[in-house]
Short mmCIF file of C-alpha atoms in Angstrom, two decimals:
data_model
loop_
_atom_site.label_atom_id
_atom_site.label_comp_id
_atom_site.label_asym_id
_atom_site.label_seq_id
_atom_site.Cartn_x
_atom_site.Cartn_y
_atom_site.Cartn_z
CA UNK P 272 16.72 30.25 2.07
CA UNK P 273 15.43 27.67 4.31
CA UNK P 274 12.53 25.64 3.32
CA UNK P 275 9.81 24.70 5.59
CA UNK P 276 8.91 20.87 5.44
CA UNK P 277 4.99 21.33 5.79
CA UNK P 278 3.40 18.24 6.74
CA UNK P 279 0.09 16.98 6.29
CA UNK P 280 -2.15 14.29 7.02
CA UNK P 281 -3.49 11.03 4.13
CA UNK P 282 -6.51 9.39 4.50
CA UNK P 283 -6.32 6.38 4.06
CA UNK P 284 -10.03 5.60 4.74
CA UNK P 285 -12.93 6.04 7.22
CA UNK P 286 -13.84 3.00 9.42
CA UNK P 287 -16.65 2.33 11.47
CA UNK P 288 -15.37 1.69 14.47
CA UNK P 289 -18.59 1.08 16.64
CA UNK P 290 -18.16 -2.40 17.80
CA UNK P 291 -14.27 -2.30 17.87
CA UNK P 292 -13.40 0.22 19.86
CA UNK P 293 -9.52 0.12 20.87
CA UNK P 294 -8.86 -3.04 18.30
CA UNK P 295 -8.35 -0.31 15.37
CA UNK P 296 -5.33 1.48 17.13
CA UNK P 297 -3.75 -1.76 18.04
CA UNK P 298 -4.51 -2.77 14.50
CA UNK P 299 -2.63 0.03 13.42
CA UNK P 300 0.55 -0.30 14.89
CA UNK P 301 1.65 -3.17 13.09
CA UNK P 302 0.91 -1.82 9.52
CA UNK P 303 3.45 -0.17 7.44
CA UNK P 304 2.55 2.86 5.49
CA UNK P 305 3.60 4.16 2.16
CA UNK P 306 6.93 5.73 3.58
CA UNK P 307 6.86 4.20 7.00
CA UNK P 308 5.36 7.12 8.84
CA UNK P 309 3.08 5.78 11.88
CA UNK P 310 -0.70 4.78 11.05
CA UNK P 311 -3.18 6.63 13.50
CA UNK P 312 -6.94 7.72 14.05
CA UNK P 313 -8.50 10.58 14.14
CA UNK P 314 -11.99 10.06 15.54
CA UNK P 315 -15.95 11.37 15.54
CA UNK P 316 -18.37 8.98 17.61
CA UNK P 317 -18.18 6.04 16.07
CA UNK P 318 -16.12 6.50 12.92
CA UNK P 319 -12.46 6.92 12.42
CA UNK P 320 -10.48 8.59 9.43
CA UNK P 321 -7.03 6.52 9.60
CA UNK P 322 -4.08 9.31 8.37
CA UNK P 323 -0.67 9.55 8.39
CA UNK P 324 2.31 12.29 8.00
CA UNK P 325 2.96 13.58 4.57
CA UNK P 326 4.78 15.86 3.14
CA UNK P 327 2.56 16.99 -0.32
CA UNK P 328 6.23 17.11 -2.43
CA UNK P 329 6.98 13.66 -1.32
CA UNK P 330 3.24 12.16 -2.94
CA UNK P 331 4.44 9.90 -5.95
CA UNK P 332 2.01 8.60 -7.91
CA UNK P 333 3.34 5.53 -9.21
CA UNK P 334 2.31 1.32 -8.74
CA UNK P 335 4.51 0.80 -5.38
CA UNK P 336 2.91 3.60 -3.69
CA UNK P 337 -0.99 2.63 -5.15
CA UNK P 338 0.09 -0.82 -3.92
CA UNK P 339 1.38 -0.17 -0.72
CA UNK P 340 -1.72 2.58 0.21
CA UNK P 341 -4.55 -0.24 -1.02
CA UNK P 342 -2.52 -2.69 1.19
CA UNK P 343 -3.50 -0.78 4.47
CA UNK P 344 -7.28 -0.12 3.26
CA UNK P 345 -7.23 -4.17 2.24
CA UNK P 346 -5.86 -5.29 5.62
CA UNK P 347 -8.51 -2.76 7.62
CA UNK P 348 -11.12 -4.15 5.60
CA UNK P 349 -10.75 -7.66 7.17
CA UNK P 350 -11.82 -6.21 10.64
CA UNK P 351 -13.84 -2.92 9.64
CA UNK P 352 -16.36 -2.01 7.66
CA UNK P 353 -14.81 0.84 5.70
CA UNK P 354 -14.84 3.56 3.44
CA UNK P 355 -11.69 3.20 0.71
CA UNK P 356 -10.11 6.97 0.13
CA UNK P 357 -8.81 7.93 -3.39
CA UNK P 358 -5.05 7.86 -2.93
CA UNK P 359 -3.39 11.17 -2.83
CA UNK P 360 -6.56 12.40 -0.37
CA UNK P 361 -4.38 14.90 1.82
CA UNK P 362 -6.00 17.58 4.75
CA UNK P 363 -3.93 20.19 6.44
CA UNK P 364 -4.53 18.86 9.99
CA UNK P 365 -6.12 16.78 12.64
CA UNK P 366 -8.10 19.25 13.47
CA UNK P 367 -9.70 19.72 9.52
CA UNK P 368 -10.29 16.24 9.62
CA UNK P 369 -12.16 15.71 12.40
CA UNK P 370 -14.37 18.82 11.07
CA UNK P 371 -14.42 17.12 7.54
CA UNK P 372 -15.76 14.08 9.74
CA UNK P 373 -17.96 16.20 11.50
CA UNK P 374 -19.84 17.76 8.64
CA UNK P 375 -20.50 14.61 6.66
CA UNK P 376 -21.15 12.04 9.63
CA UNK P 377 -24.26 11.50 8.26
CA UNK P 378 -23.45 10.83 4.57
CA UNK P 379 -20.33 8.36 5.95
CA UNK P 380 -22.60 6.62 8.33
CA UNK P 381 -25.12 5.60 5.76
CA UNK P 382 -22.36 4.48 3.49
CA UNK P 383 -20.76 2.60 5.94
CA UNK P 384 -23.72 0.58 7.34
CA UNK P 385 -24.26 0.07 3.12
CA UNK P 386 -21.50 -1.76 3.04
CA UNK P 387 -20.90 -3.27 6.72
CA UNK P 388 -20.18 -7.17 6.68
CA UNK P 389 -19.97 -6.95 2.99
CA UNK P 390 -17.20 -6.75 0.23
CA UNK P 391 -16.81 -6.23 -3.59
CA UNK P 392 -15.89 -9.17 -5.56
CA UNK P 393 -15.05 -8.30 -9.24
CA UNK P 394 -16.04 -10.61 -12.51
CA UNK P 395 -14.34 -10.73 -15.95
CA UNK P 396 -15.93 -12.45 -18.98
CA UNK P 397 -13.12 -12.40 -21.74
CA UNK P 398 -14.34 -14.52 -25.70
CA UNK P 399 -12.22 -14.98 -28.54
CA UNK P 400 -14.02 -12.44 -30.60
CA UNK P 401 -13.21 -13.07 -33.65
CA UNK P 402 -15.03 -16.76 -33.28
CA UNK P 403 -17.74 -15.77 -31.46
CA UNK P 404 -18.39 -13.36 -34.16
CA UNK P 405 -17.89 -15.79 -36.60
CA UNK P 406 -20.46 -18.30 -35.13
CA UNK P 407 -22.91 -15.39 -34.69
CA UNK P 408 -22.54 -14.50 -38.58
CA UNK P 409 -23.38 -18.03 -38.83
CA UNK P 410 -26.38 -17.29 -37.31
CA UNK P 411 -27.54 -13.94 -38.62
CA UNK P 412 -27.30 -15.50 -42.47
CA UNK P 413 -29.23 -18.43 -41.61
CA UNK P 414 -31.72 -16.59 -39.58
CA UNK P 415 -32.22 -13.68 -42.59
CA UNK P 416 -34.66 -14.54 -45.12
CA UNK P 417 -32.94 -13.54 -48.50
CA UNK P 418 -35.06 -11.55 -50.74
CA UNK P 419 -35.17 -13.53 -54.44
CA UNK P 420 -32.06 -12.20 -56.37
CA UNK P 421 -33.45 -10.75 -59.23
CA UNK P 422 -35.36 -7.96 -56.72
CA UNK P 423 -32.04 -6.84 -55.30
CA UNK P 424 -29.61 -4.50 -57.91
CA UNK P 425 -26.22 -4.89 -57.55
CA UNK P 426 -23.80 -2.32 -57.20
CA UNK P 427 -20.71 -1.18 -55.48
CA UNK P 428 -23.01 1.03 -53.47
CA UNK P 429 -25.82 -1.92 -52.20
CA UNK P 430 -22.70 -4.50 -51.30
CA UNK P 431 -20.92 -1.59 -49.52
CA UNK P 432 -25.03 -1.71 -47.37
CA UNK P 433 -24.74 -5.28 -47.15
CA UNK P 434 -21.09 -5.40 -45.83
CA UNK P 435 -22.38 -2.99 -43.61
CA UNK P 436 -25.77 -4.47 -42.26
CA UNK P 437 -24.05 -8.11 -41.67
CA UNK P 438 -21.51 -6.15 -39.20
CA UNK P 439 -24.65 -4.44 -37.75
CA UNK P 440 -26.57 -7.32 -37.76
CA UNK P 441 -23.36 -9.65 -35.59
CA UNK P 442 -22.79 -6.08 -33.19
CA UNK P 443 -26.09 -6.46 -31.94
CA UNK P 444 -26.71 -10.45 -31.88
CA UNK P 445 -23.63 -10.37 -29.40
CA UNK P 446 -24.97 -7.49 -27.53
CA UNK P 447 -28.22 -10.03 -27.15
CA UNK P 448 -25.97 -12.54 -26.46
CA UNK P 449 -23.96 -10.15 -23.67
CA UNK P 450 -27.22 -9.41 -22.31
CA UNK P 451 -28.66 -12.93 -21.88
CA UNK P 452 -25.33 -13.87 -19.77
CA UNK P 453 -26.11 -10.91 -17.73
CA UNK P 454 -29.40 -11.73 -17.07
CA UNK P 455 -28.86 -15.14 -16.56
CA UNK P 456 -26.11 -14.05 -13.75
CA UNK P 457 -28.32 -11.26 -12.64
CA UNK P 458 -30.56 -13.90 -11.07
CA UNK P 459 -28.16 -15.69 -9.48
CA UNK P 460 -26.89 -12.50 -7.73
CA UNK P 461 -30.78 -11.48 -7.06
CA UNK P 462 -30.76 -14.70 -4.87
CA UNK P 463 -27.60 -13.98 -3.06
CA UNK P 464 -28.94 -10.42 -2.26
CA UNK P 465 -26.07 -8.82 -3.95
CA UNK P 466 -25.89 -5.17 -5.75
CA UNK P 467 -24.31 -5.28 -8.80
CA UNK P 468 -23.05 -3.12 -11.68
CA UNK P 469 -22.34 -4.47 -15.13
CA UNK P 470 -20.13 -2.88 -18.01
CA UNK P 471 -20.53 -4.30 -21.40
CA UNK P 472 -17.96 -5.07 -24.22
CA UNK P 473 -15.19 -2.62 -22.23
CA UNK P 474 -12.89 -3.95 -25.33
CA UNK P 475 -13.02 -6.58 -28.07
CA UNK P 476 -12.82 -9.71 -25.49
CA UNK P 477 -13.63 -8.30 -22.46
CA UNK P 478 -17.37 -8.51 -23.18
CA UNK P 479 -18.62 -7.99 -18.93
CA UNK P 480 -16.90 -6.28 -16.64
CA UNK P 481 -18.93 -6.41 -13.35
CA UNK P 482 -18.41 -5.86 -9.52
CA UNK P 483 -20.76 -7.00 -7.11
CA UNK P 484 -21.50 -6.25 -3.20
CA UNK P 485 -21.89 -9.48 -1.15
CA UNK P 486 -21.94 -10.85 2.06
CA UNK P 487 -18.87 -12.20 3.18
CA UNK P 488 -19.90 -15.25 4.29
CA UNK P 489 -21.51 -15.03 0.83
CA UNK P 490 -18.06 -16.23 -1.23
CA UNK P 491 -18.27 -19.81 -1.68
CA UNK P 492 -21.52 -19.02 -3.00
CA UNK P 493 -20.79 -16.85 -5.72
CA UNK P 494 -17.86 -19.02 -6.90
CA UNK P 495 -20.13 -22.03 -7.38
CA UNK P 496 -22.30 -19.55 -9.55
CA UNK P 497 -19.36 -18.67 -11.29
CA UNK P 498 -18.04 -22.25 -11.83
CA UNK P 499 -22.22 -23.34 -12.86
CA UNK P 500 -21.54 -20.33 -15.50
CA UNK P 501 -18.92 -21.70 -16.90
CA UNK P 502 -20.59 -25.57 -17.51
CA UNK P 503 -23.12 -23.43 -19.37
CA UNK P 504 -20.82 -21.11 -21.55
CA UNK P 505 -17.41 -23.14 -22.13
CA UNK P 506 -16.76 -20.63 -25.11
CA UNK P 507 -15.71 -18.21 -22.34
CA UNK P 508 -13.43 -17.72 -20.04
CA UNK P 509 -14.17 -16.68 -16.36
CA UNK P 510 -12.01 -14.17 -13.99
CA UNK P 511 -13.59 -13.76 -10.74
CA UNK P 512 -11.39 -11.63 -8.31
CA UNK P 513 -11.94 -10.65 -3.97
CA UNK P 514 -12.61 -10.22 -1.62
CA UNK P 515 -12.12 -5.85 -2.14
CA UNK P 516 -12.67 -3.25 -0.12
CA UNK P 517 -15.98 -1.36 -1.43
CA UNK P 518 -14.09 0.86 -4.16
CA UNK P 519 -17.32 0.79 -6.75
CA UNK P 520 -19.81 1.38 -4.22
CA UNK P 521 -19.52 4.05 -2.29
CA UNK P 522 -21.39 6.55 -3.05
CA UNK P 523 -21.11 10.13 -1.95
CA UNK P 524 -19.31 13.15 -1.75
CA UNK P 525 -17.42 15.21 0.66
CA UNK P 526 -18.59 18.63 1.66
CA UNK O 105 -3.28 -8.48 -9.24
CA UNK O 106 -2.01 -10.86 -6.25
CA UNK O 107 -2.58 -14.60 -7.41
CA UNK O 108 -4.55 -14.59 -3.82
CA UNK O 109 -7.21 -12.44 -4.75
CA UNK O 110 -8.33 -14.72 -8.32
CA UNK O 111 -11.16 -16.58 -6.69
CA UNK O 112 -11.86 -18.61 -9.90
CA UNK O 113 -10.27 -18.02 -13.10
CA UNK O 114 -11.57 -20.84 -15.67
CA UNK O 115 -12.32 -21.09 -19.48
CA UNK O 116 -10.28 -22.88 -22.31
CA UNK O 117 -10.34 -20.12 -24.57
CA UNK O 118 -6.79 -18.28 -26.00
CA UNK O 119 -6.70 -15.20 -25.78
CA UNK O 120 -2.67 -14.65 -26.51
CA UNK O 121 -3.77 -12.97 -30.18
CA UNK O 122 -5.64 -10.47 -28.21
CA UNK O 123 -4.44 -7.26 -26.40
CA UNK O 124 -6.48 -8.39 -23.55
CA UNK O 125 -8.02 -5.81 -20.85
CA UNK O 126 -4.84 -6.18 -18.25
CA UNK O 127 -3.07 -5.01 -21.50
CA UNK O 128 -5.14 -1.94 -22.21
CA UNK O 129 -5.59 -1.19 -19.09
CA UNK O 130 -1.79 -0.42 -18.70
CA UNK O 131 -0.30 3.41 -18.38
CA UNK O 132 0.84 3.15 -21.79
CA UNK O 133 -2.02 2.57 -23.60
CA UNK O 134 -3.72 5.50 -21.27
CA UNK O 135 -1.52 7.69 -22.14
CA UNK O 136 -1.20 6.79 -25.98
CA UNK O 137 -5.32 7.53 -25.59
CA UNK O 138 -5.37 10.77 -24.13
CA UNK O 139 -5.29 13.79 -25.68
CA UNK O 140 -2.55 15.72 -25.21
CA UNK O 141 -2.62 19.63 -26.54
CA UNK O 142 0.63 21.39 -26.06
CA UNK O 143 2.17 24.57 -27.60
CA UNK O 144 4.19 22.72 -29.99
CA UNK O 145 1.47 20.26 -31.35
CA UNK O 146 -1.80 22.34 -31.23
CA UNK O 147 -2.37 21.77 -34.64
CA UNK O 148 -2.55 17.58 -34.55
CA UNK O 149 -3.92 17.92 -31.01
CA UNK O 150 -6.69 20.01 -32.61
CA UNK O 151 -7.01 17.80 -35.67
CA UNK O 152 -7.09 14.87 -33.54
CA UNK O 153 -9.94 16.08 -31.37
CA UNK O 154 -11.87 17.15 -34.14
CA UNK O 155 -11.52 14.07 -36.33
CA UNK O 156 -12.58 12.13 -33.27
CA UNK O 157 -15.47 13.66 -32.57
CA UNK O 158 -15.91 13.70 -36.36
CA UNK O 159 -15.28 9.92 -36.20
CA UNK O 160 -17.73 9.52 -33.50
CA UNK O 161 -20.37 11.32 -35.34
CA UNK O 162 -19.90 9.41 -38.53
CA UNK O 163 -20.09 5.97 -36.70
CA UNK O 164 -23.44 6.87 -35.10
CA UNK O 165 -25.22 8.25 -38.07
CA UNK O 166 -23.74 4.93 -40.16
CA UNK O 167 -25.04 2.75 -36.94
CA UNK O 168 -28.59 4.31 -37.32
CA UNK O 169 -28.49 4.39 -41.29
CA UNK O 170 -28.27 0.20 -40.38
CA UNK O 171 -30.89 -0.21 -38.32
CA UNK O 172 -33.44 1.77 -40.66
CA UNK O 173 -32.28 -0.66 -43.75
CA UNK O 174 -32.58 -3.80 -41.07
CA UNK O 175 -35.91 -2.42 -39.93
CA UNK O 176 -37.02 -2.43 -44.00
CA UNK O 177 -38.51 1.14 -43.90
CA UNK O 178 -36.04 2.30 -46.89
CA UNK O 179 -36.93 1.36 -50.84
CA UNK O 180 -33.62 0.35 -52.79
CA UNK O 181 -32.96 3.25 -54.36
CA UNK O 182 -33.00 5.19 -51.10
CA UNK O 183 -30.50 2.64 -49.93
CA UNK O 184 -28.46 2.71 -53.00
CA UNK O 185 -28.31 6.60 -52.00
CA UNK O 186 -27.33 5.94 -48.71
CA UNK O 187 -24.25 3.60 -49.77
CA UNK O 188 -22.85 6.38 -51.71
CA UNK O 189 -22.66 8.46 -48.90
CA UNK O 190 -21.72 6.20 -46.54
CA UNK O 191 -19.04 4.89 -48.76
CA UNK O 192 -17.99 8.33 -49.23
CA UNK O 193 -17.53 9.27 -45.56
CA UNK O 194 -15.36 6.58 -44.78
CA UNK O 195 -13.33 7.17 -47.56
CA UNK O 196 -13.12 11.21 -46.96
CA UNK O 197 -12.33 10.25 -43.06
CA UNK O 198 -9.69 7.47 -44.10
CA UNK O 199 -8.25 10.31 -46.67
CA UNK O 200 -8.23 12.71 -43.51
CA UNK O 201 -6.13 10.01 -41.04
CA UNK O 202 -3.52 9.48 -44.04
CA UNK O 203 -2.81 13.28 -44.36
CA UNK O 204 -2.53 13.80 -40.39
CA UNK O 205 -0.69 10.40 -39.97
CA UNK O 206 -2.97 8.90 -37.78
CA UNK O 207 -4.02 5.30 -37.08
CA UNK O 208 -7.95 4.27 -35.76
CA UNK O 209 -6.08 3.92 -32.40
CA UNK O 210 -5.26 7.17 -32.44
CA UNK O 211 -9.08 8.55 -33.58
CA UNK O 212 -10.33 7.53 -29.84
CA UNK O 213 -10.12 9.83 -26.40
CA UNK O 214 -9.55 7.70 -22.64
CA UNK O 215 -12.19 9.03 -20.54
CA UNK O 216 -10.90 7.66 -17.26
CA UNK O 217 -13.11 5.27 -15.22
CA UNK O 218 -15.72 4.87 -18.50
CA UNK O 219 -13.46 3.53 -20.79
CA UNK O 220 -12.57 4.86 -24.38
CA UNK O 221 -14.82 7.06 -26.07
CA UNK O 222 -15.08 4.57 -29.05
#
């Protein structure tokens, strides 16, 4: 029994091509793909889905392959405004993906001027935990007023409470203290008109795990903020990573 | 991550003693968090999902026990009460992880792009 290679078309992403038109074919000649099929467009007025050739059994989800498909969305997003695909986003044919294009122009155009001229920029704030929360027990005792001893009774069962309500009591003074970084930050991104999304103690060190939308030109901006952060908190230790294509904010889905 | 995309990457802190996010974030530690219920291990698939949930449960009512003693609205024998059962949660749910072998890692679910569940 013979079996029938059926191919069918990746996405990649969805550009908006408006300004550019020609540059994005040209563009895509000289990019490799996952498996060194071709890179081409399929178009709707001004935006592009750029596909190429796969066979569905031949989709490996592994690092080499997520590398090599961000690579192409990463080296687009230098010239394009874009729309990053999930990887493994496969349609039967041209023709369904100009239709798919089609029916959510609308949707994709919105998204696209959303993020046009701009890219995500991503921002780590890692603490030794254990010392932090060492320095805010420090705190919490000296800020509690003890109650005289003879009004407390001691057993097993109140020191088990206490144990407890000191760990409560350091959770959420570094919560506060999480928060007041955040806020402090959040101003400095208010004034470079960025959006931003913040995650909160991901895992013991990690304690703020945000990405932002900026301006391009915007960059040498946000690192100074970054660098002014870390005068302030020298306790901490900064990641900031970009420019990304806009993987956090795009925001719709695909009829 | 390419060394060309770290824009600024400061701090004097160590952080070798940690399992730091690039660490968690790896396949392994993805995997070890999801649940996985086959044929052959329904029953500590099942216990696992239960006793995390169970886990879950028991955090948040200990959580909120703390903030009503913080907020001073309990008398001392009512938190003298609330010791005992506290105490004797944890020490029911530590007797439960012992007799299905499993570790607090293990009491915690990966739900994908929101982190762990605990």
């Amino acid at each position: 029994m013979i079996n029938r290679v059926v191919m069918e078309k990746m996405i990649y992403t969805i550009v908006f091509e408006k300004n550019n038109p020609g540059k994005l074919n040209a563009l895509l000649s000289g990019i490799k793909t996952i498996d060194g099929e071709r890179l081409y467009a399929v178009v709707f007025d001004e935006i592009s889905s750029v596909v190429s050739d796969m066979n569905r059994v031949d989709l490996i989800t592994d690092k080499s392959h997520a590398i090599a498909f961000a690579g192409v969305i990463e080296i687009l997003e230098q010239h394009f405004a874009l729309l990053p695909m999930r990887y493994g986003s496969m349609m039967e044919s041209d023709l369904s993906i100009q239709k798919m294009l089609e029916k959510n122009y609308p949707e994709f155009r919105q998204n696209l001027l959303k993020v046009e001229n701009r890219s995500e920029f991503g921002l780590k704030i890692y603490c030794d935990a254990k010392k932090l929360k060492k320095e805010l027990g420090i705190k919490s005792e000296k800020e509690t007023v003890q109650r005289p001893v003879s009004e407390i009774k001691s057993s097993v069962f109140r020191e088990y409470v206490d144990k407890k309500l000191k760990e409560h009591r350091i959770e959420e003074l570094l919560l506060s203290y999480v928060d007041s970084i955040i806020a402090e930050f959040t101003e400095v991104l208010a004034r470079l008109n960025a959006v931003n999304k913040f995650k909160k103690m991901t895992t013991e060190t990690n304690i703020i795990d945000a990405v932002f939308l900026l301006e391009k030109d915007k960059k040498g901006e946000l690192v100074q903020a970054v660098e002014d952060l870390q005068c302030k908190h020298p306790g901490l230790n900064f990641t900031l990573t970009g420019p990304w294509p806009p993987y956090n904010f795009v925001d719709m889905t695909i009829k | 991550m390419c060394e060309n995309k770290i824009l600024c990457n400061t701090g004097t802190v160590d952080l070798s003693i940690y399992d730091i996010s690039e660490e968690a974030d790896k396949p392994e530690h993805i995997e070890e968090s999801k649940l996985k219920l086959t044929p052959d291990n329904a029953d500590s698939g099942l216990a696992k999902l239960v006793l995390t949930l169970v886990e879950l449960i028991r955090k948040l009512v200990e959580k909120q026990a703390m903030r009503r003693v913080d907020g001073g609205s309990l008398t001392d024998d009512e938190i003298e009460r609330l010791g005992e059962t506290l105490m004797k949660l944890e020490m029911k749910m530590e007797e439960l992880k012992k007799h299905f072998n499993f570790t607090d890692r293990d009491l915690n679910i990966n739900l994908g792009p929101l982190g762990d569940l605990m």
